[in-house]
Short mmCIF file of C-alpha atoms in Angstrom, two decimals:
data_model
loop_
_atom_site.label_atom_id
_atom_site.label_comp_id
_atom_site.label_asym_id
_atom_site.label_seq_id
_atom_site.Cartn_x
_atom_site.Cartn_y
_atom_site.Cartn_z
CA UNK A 665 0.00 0.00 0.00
CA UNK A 666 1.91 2.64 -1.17
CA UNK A 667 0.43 6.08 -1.73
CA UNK A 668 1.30 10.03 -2.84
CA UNK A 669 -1.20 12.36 -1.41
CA UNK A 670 -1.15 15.76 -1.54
CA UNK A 671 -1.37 17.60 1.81
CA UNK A 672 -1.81 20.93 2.69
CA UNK A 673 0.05 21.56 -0.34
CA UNK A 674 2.21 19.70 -0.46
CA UNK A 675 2.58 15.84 -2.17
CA UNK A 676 3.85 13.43 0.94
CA UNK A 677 4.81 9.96 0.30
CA UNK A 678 3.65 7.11 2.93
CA UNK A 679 3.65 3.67 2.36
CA UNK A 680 3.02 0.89 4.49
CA UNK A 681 4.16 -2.63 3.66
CA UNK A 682 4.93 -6.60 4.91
CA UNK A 683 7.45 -8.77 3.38
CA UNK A 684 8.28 -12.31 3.03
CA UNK A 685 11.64 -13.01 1.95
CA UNK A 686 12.83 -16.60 1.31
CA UNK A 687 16.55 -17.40 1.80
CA UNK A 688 19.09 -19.96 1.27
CA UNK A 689 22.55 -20.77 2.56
CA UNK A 690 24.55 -23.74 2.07
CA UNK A 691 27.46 -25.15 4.93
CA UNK A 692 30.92 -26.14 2.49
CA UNK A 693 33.69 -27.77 4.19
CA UNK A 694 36.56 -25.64 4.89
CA UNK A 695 38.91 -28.62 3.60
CA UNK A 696 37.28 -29.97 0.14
CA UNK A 697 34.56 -27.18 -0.33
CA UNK A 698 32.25 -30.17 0.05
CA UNK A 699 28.39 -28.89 0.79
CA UNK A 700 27.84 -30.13 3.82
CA UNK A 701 24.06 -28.87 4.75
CA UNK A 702 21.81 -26.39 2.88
CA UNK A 703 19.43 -24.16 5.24
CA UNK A 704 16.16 -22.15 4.09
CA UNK A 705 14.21 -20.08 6.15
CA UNK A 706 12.62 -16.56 5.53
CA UNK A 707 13.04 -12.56 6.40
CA UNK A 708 9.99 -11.71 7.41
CA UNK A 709 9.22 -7.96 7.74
CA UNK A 710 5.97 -7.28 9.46
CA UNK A 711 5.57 -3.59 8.83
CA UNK A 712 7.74 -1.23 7.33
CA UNK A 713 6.66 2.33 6.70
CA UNK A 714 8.43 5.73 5.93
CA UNK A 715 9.23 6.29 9.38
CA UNK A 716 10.78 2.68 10.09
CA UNK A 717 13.63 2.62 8.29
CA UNK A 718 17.15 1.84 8.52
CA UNK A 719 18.37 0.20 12.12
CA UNK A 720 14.46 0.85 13.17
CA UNK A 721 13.39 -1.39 10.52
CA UNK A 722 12.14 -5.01 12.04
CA UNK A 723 13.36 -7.30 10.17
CA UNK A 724 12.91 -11.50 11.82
CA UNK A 725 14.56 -13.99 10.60
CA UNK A 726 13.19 -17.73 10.78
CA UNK A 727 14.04 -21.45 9.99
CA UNK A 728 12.32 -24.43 10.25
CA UNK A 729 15.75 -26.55 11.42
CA UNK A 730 17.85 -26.68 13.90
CA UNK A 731 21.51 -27.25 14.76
CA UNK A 732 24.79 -26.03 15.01
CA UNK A 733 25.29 -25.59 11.34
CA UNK A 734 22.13 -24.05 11.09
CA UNK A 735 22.85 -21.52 14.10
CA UNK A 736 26.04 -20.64 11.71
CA UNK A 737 23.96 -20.10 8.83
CA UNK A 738 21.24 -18.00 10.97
CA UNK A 739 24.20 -15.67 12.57
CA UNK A 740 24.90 -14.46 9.03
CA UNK A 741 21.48 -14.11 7.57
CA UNK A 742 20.65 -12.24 10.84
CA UNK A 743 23.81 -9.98 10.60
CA UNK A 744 24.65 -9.89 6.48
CA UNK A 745 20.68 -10.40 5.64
CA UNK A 746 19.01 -7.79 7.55
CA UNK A 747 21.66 -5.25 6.47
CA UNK A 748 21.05 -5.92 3.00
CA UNK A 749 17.13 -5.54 3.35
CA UNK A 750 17.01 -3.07 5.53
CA UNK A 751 19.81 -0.62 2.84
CA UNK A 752 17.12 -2.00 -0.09
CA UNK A 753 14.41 -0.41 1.93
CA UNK A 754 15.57 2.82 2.04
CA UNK A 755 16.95 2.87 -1.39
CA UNK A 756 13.23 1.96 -2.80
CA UNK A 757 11.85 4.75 -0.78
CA UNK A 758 14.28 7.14 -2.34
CA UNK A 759 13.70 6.37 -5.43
CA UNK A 760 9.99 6.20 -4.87
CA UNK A 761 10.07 9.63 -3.39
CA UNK A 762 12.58 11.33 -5.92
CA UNK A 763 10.19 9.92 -8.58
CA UNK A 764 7.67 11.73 -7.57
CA UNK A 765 9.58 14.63 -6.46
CA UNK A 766 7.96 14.57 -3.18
CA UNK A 767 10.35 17.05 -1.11
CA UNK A 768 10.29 20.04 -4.05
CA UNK A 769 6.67 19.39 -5.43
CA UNK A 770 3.48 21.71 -4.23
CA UNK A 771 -0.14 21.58 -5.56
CA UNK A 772 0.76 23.90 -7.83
CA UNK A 773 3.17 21.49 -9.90
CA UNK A 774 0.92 18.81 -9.93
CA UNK A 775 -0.01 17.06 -13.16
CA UNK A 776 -0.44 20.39 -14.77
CA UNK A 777 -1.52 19.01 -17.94
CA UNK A 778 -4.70 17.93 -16.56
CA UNK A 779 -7.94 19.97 -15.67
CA UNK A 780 -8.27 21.80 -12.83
CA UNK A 781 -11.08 20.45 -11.18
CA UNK A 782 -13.01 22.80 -8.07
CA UNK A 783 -14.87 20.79 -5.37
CA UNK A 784 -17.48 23.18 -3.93
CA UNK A 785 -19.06 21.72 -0.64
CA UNK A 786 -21.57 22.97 1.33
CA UNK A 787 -22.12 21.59 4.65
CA UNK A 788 -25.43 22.20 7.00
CA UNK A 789 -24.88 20.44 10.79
CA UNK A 790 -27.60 20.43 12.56
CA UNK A 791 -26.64 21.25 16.38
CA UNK A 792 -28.56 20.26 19.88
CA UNK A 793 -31.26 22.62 19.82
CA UNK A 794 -31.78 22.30 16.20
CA UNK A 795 -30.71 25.10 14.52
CA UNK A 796 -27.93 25.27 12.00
CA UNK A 797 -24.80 26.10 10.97
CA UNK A 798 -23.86 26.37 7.04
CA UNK A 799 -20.20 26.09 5.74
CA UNK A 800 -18.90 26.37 2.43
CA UNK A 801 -15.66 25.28 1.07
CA UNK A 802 -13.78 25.16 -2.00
CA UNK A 803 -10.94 22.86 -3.28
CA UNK A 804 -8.62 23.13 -6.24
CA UNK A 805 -7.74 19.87 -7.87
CA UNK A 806 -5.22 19.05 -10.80
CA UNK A 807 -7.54 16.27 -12.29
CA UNK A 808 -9.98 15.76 -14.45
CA UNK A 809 -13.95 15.44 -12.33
CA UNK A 810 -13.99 12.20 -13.89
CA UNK A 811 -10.88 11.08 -11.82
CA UNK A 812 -11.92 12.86 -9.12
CA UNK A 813 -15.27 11.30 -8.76
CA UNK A 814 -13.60 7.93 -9.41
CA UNK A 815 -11.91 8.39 -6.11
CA UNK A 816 -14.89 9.47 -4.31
CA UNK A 817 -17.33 6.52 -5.15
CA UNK A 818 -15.09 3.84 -6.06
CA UNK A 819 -15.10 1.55 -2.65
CA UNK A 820 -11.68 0.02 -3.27
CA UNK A 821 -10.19 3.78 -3.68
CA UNK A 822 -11.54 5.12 -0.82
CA UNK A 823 -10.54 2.07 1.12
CA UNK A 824 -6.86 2.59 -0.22
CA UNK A 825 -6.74 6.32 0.78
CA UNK A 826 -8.30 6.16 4.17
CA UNK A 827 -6.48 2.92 4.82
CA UNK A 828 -9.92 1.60 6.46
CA UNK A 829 -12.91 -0.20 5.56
CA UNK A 830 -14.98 1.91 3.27
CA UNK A 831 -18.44 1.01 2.42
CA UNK A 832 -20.30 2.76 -0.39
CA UNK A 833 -23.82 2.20 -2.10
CA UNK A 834 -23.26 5.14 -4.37
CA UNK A 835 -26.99 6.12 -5.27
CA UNK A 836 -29.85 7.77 -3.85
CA UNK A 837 -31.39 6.12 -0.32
CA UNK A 838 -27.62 3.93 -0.98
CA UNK A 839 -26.14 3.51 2.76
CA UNK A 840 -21.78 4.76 3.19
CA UNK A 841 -19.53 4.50 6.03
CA UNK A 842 -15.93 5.67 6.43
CA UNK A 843 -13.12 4.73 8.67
CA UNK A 844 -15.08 1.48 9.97
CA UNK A 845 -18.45 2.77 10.79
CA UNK A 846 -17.18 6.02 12.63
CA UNK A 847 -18.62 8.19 9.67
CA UNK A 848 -21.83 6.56 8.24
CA UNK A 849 -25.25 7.65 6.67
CA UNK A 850 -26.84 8.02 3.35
CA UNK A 851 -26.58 9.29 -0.29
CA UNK A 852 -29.86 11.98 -0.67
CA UNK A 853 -28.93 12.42 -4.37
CA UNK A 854 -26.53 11.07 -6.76
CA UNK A 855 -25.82 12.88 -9.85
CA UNK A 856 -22.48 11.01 -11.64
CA UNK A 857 -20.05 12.38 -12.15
CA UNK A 858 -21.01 16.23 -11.33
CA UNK A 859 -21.51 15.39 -7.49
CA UNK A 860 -24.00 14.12 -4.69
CA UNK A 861 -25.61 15.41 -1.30
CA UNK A 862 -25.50 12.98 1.64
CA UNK A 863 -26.89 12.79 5.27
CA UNK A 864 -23.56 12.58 7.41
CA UNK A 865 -22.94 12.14 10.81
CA UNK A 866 -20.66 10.55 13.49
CA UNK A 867 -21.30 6.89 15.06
CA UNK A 868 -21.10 8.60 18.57
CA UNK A 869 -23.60 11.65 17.96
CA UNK A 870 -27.18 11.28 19.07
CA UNK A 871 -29.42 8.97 16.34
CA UNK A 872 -31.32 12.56 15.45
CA UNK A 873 -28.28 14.65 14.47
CA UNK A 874 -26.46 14.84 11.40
CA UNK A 875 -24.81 16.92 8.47
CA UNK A 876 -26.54 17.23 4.77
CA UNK A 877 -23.21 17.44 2.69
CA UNK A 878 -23.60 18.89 -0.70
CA UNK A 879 -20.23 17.96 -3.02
CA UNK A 880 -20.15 19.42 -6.65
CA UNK A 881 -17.38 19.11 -9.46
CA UNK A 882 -17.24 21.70 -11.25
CA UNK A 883 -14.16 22.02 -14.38
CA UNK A 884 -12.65 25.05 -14.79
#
């Protein structure tokens, strides 16, 4: 799961991955270079992201056998194999981040051969003693509305760049949640791929309030 997101302006790389790396190492005898034992095990890193590199970077290492050639085997792979992982880890996020120029890039530089989409979203919460409050807000995008909308409705995407479970019945009465459940409610219209309105609200608020979110894409 590696993503680029642009952030307040600017693009920030995160990723967050597992790996499963099989390795083999063979026991010769220091006399007649005979191959006295082969040993397999794996690398196993259970989560590695942009802030876990280098020495910080878990790396176990495992092997099905035992024995004192094996121990000999499992000294290097621990010492020689977790340097060499570890130094490949932070060589593929350098070259993932200086591909995408993420230390030098701002919204401004993004894709600009692509349409500048504006997201104009109106937002009505209904408080305790049910009045309202009405905000409106306006976002600048270097994509076409098609894209845009893509990431909006499309379940997998949204899952992907909240890095939760996203649920979306993208049509009008259709149920969503965000983020687990947290966020939930329903689409009041659906109007591909110029926008939707939707009841909102948060899992902990009381069952009678809510937000009506109104979303439009508008090309410019």
């Amino acid at each position: 799961d590696c993503l680029i997101m642009n952030r307040k302006k600017k693009v920030i790389c995160s990723f967050d991955l597992r790996m499963e790396i099989g390795w083999e190492g063979k026991v010769l005898d220091e006399k007649t270079g005979d191959e006295l034992q082969t040993v397999t095990g794996k690398m196993i890193v259970p989560d590695v992201d942009d802030t876990t590199l280098g020495d910080d970077m878990q790396v176990d290492v495992t092997c099905a056998e035992s024995g004192d050639l094996v121990d000999k085997v499992m000294g290097i792979v621990r010492t020689t194999g977790r340097k060499f992982v570890r130094k490949g880890m932070e060589e593929f996020a350098l070259t993932l981040k200086d591909v995408h120029n993420v230390a030098n890039k701002t919204q401004s530089t993004v894709s600009d051969s692509k349409t500048e989409t504006v997201v104009s979203t109106a937002t009505k919460t209904q408080t305790q003693k049910g009045s309202t409050d009405t905000l409106n807000l306006r976002l600048d995008w270097r994509c076409p509305p098609t894209e845009l909308w893509d990431c909006l409705t499309n379940q997998a995407k949204a899952s992907a760049y909240t890095r939760s479970n996203v649920t979306l019945e993208v049509k009008e009465g259709g149920a969503f949640s965000y983020l687990g459940g947290s966020i939930n409610g329903t689409f009041l219209s659906v109007d591909a791929p110029k926008g939707f309105s939707m009841k909102w609200r948060l899992d902990n608020w009381d069952p009678n309030w809510y937000s009506e979110v109104n979303i439009t894409l508008n090309s410019e």
